[in-house]
XYZ file of N, CA and C in Angstrom:
744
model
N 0.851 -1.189 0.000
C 0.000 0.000 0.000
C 0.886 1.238 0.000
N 0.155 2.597 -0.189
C 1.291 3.795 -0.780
C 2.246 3.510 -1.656
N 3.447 3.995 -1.291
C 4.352 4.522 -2.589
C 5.324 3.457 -1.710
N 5.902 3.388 -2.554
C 7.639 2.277 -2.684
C 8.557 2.727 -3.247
N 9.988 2.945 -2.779
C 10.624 3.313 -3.847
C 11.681 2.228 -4.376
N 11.929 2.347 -5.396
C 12.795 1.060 -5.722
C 13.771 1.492 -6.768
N 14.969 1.848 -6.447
C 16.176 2.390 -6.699
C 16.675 1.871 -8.148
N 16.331 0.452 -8.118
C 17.143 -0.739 -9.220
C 16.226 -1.152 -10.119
N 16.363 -0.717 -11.769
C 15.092 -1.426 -12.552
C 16.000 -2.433 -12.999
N 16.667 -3.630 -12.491
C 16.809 -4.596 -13.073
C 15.685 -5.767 -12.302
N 16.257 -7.351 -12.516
C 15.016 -8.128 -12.381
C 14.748 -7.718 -11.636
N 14.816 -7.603 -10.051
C 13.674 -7.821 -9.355
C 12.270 -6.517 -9.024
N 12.667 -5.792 -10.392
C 11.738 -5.011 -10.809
C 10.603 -5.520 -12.175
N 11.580 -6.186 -12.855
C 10.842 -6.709 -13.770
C 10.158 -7.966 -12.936
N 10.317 -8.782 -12.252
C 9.547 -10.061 -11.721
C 8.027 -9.065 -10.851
N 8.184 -8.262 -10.253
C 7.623 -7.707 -9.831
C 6.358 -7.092 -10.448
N 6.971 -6.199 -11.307
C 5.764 -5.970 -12.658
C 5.275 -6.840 -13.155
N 5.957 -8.246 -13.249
C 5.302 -9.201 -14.380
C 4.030 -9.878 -13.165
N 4.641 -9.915 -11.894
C 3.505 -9.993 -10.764
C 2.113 -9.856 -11.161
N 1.904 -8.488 -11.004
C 1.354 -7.279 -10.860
C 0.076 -7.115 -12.242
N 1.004 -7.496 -13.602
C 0.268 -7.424 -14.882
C -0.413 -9.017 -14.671
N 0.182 -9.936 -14.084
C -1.222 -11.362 -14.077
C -2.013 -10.791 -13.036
N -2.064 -10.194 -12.224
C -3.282 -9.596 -11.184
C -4.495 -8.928 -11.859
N -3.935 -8.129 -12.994
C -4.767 -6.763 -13.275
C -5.817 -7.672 -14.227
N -6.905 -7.084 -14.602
C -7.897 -7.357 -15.312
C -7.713 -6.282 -16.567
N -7.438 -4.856 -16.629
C -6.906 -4.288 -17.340
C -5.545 -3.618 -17.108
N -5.402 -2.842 -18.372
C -3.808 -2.346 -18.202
C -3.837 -1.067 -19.415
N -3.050 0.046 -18.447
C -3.242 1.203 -19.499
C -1.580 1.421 -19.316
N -1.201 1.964 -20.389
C 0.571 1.720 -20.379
C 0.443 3.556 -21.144
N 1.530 4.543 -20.661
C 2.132 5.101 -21.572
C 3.623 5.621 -21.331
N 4.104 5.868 -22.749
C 5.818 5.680 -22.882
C 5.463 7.161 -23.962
N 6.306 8.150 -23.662
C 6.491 9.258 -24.289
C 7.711 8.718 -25.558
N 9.077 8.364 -25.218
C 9.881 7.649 -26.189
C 10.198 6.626 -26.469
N 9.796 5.502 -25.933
C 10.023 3.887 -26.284
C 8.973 3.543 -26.442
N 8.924 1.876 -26.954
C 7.513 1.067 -27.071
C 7.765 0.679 -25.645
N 6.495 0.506 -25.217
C 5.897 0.260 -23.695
C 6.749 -1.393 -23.820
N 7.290 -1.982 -22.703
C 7.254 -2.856 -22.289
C 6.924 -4.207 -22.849
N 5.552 -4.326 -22.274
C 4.902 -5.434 -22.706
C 4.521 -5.524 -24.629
N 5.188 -4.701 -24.863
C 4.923 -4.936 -26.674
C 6.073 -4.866 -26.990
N 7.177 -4.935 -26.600
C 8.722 -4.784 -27.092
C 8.861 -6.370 -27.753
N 9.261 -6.892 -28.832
C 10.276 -7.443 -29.156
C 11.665 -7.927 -28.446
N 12.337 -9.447 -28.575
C 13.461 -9.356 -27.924
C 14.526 -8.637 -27.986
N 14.789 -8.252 -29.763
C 16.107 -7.362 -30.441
C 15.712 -6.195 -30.357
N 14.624 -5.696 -29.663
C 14.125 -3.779 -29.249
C 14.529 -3.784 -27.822
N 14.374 -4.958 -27.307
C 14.448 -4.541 -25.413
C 15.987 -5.116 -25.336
N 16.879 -5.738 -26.394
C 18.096 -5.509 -25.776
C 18.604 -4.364 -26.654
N 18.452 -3.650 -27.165
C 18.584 -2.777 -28.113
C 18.562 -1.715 -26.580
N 17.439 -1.510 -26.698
C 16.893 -0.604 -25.357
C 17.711 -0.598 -24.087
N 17.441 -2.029 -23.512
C 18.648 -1.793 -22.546
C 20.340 -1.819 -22.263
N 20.433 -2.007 -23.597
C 22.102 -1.856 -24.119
C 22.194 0.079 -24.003
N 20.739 0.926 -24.478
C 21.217 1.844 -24.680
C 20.857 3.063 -23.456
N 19.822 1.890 -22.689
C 19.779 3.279 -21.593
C 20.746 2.709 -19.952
N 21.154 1.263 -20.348
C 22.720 1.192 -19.508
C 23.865 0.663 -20.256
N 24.563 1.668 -20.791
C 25.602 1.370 -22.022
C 26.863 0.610 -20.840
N 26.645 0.776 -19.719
C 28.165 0.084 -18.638
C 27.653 -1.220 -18.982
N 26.564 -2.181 -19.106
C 26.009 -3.021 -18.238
C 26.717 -4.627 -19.379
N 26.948 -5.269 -18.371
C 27.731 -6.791 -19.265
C 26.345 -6.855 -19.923
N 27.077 -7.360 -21.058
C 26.233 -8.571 -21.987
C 25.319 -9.544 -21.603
N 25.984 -10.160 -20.179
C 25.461 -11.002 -20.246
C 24.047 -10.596 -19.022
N 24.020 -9.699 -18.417
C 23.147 -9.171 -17.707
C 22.218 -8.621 -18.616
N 22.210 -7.926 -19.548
C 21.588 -7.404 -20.452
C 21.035 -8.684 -21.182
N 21.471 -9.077 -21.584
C 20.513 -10.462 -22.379
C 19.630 -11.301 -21.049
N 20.167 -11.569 -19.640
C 19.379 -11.984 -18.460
C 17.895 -11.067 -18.409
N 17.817 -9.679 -18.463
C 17.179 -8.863 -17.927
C 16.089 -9.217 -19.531
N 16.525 -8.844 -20.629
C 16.158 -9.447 -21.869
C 14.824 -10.816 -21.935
N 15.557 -11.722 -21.458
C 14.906 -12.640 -21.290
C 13.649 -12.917 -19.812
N 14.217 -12.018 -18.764
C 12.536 -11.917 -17.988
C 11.758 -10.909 -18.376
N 12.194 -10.344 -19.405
C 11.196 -9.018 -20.027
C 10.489 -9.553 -20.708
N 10.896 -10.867 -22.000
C 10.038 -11.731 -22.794
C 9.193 -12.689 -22.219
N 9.306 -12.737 -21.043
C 8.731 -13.904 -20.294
C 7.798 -12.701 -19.927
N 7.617 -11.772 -19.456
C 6.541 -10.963 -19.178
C 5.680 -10.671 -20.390
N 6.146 -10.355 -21.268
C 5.320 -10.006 -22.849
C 4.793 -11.365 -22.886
N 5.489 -12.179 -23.084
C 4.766 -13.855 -22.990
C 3.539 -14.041 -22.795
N 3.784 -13.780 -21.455
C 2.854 -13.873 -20.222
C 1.251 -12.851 -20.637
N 1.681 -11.816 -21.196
C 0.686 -10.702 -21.231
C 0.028 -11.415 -22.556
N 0.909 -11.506 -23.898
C 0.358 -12.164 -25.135
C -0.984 -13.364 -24.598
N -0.341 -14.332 -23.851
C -1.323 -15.488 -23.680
C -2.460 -14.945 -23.121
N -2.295 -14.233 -21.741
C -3.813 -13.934 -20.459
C -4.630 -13.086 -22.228
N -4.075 -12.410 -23.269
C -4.972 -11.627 -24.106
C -5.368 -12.496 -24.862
N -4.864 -13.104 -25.588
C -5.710 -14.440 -26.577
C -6.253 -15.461 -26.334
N -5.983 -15.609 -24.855
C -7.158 -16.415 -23.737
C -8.104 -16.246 -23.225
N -8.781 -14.765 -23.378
C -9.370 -13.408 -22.865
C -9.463 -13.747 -21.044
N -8.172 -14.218 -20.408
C -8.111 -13.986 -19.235
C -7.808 -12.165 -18.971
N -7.405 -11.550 -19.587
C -7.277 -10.282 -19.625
C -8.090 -9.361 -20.159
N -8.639 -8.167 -19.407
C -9.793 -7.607 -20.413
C -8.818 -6.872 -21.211
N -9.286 -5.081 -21.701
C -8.906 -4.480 -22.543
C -7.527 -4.275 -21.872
N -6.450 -3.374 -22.471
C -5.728 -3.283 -22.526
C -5.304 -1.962 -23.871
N -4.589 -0.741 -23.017
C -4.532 0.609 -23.705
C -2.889 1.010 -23.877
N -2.210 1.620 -24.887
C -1.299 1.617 -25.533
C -0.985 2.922 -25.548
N -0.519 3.893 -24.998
C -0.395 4.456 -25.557
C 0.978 5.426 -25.957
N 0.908 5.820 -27.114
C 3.029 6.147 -27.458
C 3.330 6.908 -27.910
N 4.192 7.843 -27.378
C 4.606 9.342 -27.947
C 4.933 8.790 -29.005
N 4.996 9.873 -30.211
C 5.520 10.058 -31.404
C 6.484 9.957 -31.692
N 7.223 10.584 -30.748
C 9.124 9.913 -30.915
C 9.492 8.810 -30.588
N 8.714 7.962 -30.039
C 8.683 6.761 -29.545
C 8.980 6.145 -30.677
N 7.923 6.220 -32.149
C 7.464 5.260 -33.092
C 8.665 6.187 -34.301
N 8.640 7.324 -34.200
C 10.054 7.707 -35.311
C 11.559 7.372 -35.032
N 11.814 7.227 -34.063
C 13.411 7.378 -33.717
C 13.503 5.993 -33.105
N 14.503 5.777 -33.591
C 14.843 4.256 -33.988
C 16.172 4.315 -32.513
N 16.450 3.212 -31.752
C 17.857 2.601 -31.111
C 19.102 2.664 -32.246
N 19.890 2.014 -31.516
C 21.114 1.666 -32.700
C 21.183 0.994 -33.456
N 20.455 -0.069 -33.059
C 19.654 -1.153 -33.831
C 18.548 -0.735 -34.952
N 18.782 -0.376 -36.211
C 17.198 0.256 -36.867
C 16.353 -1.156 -37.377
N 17.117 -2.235 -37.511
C 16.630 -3.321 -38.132
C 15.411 -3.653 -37.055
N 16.043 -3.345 -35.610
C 14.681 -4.374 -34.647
C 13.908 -3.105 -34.261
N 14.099 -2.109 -34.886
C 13.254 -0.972 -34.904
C 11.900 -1.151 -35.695
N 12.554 -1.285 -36.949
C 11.858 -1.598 -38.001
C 11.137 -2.716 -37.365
N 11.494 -4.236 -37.130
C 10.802 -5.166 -36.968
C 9.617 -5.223 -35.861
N 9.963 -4.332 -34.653
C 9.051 -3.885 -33.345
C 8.061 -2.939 -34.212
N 8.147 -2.008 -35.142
C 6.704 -1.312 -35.540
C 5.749 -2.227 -36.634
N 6.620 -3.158 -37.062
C 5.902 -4.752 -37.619
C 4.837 -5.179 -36.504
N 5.428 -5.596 -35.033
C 4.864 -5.833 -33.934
C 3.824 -5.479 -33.910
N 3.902 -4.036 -33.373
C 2.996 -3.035 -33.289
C 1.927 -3.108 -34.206
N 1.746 -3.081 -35.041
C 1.336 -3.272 -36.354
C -0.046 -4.863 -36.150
N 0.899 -5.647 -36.207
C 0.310 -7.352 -35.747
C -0.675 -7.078 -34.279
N 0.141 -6.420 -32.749
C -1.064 -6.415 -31.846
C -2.234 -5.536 -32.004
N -2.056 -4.141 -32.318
C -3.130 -3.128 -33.125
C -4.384 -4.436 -33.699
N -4.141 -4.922 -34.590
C -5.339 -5.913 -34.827
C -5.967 -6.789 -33.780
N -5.573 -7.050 -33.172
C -6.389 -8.008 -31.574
C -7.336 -6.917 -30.572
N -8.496 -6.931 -30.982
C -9.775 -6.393 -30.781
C -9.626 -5.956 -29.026
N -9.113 -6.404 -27.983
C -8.482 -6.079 -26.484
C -7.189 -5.265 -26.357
N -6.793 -4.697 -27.570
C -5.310 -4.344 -27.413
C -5.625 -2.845 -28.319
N -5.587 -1.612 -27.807
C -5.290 -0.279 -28.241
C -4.127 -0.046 -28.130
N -3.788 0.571 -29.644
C -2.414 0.982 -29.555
C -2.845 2.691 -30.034
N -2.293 3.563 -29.537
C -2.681 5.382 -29.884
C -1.468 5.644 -29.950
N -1.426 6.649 -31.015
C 0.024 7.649 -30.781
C -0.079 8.624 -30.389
N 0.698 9.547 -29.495
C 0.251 10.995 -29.716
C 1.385 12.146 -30.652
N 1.026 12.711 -30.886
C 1.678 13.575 -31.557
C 2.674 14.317 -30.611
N 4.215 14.613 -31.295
C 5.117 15.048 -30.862
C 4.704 16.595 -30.066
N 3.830 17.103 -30.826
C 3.590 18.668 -30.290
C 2.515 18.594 -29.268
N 2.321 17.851 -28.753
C 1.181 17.904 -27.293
C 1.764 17.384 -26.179
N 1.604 18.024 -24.974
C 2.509 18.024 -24.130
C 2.070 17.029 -22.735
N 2.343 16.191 -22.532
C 1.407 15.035 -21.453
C 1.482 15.753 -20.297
N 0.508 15.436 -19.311
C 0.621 15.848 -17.867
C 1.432 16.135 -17.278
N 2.137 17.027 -16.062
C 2.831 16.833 -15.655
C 4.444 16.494 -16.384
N 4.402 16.472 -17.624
C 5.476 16.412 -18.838
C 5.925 14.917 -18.121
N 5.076 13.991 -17.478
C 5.474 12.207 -17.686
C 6.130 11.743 -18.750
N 6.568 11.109 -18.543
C 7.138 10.450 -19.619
C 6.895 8.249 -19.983
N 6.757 8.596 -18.185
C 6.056 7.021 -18.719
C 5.281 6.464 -17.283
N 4.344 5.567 -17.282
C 3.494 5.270 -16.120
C 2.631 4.204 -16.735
N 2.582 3.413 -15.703
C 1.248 2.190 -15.906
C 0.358 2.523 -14.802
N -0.704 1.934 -15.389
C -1.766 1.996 -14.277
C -2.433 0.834 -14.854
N -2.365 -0.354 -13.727
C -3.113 -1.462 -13.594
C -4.998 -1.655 -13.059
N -5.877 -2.079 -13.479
C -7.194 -2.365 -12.629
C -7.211 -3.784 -12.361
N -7.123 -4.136 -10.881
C -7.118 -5.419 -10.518
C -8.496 -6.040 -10.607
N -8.377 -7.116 -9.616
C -9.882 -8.030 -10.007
C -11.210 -6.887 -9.764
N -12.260 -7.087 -10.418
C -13.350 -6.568 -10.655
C -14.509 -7.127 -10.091
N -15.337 -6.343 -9.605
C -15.951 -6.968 -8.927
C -17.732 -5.936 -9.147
N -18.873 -6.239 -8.653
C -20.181 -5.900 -9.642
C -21.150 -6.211 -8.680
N -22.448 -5.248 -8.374
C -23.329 -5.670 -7.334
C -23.890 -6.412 -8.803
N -23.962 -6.013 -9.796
C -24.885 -5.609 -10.676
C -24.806 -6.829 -11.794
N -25.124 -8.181 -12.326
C -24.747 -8.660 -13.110
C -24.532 -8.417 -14.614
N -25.486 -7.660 -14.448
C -25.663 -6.755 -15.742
C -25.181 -5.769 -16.004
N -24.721 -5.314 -15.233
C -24.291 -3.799 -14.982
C -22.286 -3.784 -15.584
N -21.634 -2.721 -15.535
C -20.439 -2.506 -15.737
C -19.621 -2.792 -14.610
N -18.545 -3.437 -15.052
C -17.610 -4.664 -13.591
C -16.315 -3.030 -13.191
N -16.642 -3.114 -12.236
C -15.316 -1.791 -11.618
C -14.958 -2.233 -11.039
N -13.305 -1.758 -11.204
C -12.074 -2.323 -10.728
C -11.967 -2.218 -9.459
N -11.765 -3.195 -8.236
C -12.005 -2.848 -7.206
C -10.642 -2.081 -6.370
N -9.585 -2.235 -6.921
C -8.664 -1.764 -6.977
C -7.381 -1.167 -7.802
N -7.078 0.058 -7.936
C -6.056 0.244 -9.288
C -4.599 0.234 -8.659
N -3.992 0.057 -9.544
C -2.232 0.147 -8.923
C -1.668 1.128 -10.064
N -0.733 2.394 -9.369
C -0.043 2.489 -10.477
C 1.283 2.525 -9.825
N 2.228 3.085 -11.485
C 3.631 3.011 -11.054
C 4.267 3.761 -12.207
N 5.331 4.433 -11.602
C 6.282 5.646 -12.777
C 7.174 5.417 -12.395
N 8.140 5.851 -13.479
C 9.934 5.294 -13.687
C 10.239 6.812 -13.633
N 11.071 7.389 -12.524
C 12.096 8.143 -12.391
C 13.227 7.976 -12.695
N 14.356 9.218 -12.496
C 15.930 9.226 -12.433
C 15.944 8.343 -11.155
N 15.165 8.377 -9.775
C 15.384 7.992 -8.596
C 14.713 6.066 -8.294
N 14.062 6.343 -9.205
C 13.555 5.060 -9.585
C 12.057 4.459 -9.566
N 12.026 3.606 -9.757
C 10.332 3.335 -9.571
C 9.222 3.530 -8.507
N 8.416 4.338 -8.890
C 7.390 4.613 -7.620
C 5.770 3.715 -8.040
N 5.659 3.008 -6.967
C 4.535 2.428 -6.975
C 3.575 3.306 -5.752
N 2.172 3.144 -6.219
C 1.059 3.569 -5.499
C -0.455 3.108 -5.747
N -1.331 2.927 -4.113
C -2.279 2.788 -4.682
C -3.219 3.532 -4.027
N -3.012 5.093 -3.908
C -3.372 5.710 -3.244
C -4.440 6.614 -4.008
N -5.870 6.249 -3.460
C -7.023 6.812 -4.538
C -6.869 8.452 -5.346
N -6.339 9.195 -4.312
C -5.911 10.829 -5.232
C -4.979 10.476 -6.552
N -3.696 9.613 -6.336
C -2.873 9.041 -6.981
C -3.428 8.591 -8.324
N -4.289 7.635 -8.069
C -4.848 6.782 -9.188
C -5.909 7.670 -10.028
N -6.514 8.753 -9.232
C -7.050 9.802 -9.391
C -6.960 10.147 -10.969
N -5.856 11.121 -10.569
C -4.574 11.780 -11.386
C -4.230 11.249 -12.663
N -3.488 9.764 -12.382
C -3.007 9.096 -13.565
C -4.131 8.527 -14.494
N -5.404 8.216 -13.826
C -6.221 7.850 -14.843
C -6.526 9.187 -15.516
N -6.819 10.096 -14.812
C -7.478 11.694 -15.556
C -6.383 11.991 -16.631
N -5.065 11.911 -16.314
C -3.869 12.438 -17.346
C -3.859 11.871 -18.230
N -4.062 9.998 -18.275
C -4.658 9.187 -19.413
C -5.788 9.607 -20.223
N -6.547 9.501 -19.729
C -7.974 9.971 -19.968
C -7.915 11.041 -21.363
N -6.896 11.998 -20.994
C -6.839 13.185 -21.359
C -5.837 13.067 -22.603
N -4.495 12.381 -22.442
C -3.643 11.953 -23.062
C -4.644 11.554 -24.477
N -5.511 10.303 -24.449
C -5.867 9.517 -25.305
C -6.922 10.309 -26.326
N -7.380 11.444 -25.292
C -8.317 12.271 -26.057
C -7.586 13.335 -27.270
N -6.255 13.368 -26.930
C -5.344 14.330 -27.841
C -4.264 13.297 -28.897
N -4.589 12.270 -28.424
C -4.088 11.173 -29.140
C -4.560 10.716 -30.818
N -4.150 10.568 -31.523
C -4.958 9.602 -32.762
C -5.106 8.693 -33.091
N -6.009 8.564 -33.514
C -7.427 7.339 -33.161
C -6.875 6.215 -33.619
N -7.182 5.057 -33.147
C -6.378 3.971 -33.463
C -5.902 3.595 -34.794
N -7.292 3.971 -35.940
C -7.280 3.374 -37.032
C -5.860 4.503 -37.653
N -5.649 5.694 -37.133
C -4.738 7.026 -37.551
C -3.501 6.462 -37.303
N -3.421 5.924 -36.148
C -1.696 5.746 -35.072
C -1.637 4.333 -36.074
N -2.584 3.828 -36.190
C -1.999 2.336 -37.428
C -1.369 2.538 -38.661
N -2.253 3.913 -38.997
C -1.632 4.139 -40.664
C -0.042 5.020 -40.661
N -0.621 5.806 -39.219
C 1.214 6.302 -38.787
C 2.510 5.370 -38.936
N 1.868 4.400 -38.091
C 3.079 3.289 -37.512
C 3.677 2.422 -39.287
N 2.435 2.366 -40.388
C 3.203 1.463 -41.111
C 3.372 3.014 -41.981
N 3.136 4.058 -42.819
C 4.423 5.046 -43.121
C 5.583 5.153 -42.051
N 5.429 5.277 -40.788
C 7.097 5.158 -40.378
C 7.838 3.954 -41.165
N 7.571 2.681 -40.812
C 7.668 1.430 -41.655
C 8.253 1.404 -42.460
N 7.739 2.233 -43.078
C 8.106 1.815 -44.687
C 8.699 2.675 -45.362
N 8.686 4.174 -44.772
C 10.316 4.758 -44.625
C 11.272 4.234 -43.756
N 11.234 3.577 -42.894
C 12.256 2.565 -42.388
C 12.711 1.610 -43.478
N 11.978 1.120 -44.135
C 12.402 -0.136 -45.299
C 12.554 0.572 -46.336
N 12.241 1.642 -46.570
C 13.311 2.413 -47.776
C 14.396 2.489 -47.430
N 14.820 3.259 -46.439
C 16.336 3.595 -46.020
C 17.009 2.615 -45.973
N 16.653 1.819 -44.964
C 17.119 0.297 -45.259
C 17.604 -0.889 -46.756
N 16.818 -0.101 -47.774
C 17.109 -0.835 -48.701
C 16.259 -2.126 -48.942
N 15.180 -2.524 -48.400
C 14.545 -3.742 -47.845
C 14.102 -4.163 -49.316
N 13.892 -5.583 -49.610
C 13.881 -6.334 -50.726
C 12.409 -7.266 -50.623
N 12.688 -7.513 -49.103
C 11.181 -8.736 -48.523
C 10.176 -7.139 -48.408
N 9.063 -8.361 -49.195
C 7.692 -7.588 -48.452
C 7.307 -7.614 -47.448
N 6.716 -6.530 -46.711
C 5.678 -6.404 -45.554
C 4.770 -7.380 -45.125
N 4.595 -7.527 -43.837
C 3.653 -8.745 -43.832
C 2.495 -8.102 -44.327
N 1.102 -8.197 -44.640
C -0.222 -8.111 -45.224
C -1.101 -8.252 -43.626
N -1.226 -7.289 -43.244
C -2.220 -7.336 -41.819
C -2.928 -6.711 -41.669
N -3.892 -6.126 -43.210
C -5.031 -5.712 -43.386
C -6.266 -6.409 -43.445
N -6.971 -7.038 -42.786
C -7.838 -7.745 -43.414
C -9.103 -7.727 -44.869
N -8.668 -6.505 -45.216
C -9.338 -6.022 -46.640
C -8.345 -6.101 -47.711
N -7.426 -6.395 -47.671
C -6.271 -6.170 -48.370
C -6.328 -7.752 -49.456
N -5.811 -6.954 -50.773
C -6.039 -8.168 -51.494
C -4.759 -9.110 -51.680
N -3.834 -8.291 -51.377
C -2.446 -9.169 -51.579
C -2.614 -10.397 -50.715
N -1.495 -11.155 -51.200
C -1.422 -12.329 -50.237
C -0.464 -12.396 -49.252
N -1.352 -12.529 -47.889
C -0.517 -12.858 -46.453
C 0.850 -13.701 -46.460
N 1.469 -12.561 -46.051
C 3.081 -13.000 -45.529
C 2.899 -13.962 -44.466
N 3.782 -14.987 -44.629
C 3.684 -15.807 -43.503
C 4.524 -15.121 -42.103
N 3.973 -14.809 -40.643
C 4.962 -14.422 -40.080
C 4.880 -15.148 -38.559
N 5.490 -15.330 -37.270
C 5.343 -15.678 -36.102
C 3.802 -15.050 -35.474
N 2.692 -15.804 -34.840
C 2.004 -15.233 -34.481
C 2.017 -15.343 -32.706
N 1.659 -14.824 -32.051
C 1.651 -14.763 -30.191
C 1.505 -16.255 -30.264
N 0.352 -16.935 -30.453
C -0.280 -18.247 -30.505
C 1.179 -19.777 -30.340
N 2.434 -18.415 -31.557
C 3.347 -19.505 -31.343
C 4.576 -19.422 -30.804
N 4.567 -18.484 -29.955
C 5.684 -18.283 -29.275
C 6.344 -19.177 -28.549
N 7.286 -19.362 -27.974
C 7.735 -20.326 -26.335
C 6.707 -19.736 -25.487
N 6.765 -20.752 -24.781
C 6.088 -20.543 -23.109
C 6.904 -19.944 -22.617
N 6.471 -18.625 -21.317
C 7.313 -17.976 -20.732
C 8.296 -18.602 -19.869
N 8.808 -17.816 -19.479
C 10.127 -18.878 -18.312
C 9.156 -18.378 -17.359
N 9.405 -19.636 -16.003
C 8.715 -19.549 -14.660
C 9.116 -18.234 -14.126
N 8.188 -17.710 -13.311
C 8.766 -16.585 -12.428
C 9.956 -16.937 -11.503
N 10.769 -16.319 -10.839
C 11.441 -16.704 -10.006
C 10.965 -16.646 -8.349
């Protein structure tokens, strides 16, 4: 209960979150410059954490790597199982233009993006570079745990929310109703200045595909229109991933 502070985002921050996301019934994510978390790719999140701890061994970085995929794992299945309800996306603009050092798993993560956008529980929004988020955040989840309803008929409310933001000082968790207040209203508000899903989709594949110009790219795009007459690229779907690794 209240706030926590937690100095260290290596695992036992990530085991923690991955906790936290099998609890929730929903999940609202936003990232001003990266893809959120739970939608990263393996070659984006070591990309990522190669570049926001350039000291850190290899081999810690590929460790931390691999309980991050076990969390996306984890999130992919509870959604195509509909153990998870909705689930909200949402991603600054520089997030989806500016590529790591890596542009190849750049390119391949707005593929991603691209593939979950279609799963009817999963919003992905962009917002535009020139609108300025709450509080100038830069990134925060806010979880709704189990749900609960006098009403059978009626709309299921979360009987409890959790959130949590990444500082210089480090992660702050809270579940303090003014708190949750706040971050849902700044969401709220965020998504309303945001563009609309079907907009942030057609964004994400022009970034794309000025990515695969520059690149030089030869293979076609996968086909993840369902109106589209070309014929479907064969590509990995959630359905066939590995099973996550156990928690620790």
């Amino acid at each position: 209960m209240g706030r926590i502070e937690e100095a260290e985002y290596g695992v036992p921050n990530v085991e923690r979150l991955t906790r936290i996301d099998n609890a929730a019934r929903t999940i609202r994510s936003w990232n001003s410059r990266c893809i959120p978390g739970l939608l990263q790719t393996p070659d984006y999140a070591i990309a990522l954490t190669e570049a926001i701890n350039p000291h850190l061994p290899m081999m810690e970085v590929r460790r931390r790597t691999l309980l991050k995929s076990a969390r996306t794992q984890a999130f992919m299945r509870r959604t195509l199982t509909g153990e998870l309800g909705m689930s909200w996306f949402l991603i600054g603009e520089e997030g989806i233009i500016h590529s790591t050092q890596d542009t190849n798993a750049h390119a391949m993560q707005l593929r991603h993006l691209l593939m979950m956008s279609a799963h009817e529980k999963v919003m992905i929004q962009v917002l535009p570079g020139h609108k300025i988020p709450p509080a100038l955040s830069d990134h925060f989840l806010l979880w709704g745990l189990e749900e609960e309803t006098s009403d059978p008929d009626g709309p299921k409310i979360p009987k409890q929310r959790m959130g949590y933001i990444e500082t210089i000082m480090g992660g702050w968790y809270s579940t303090r109703l003014d708190d949750m207040a706040r971050m849902h209203s700044g969401f709220s508000d965020m998504i309303r200045e945001a563009m609309s899903p079907e907009d942030s989709r057609t964004f994400i594949r022009e970034v794309l595909n000025s990515w695969r110009a520059v690149q030089s790219r030869t293979s076609p795009e996968p086909t993840l229109e369902p109106g589209s007459s070309s014929p479907a690229t064969r590509m990995t779907t959630a359905s066939e991933l590995p099973p996550p690794h156990p928690e620790v």
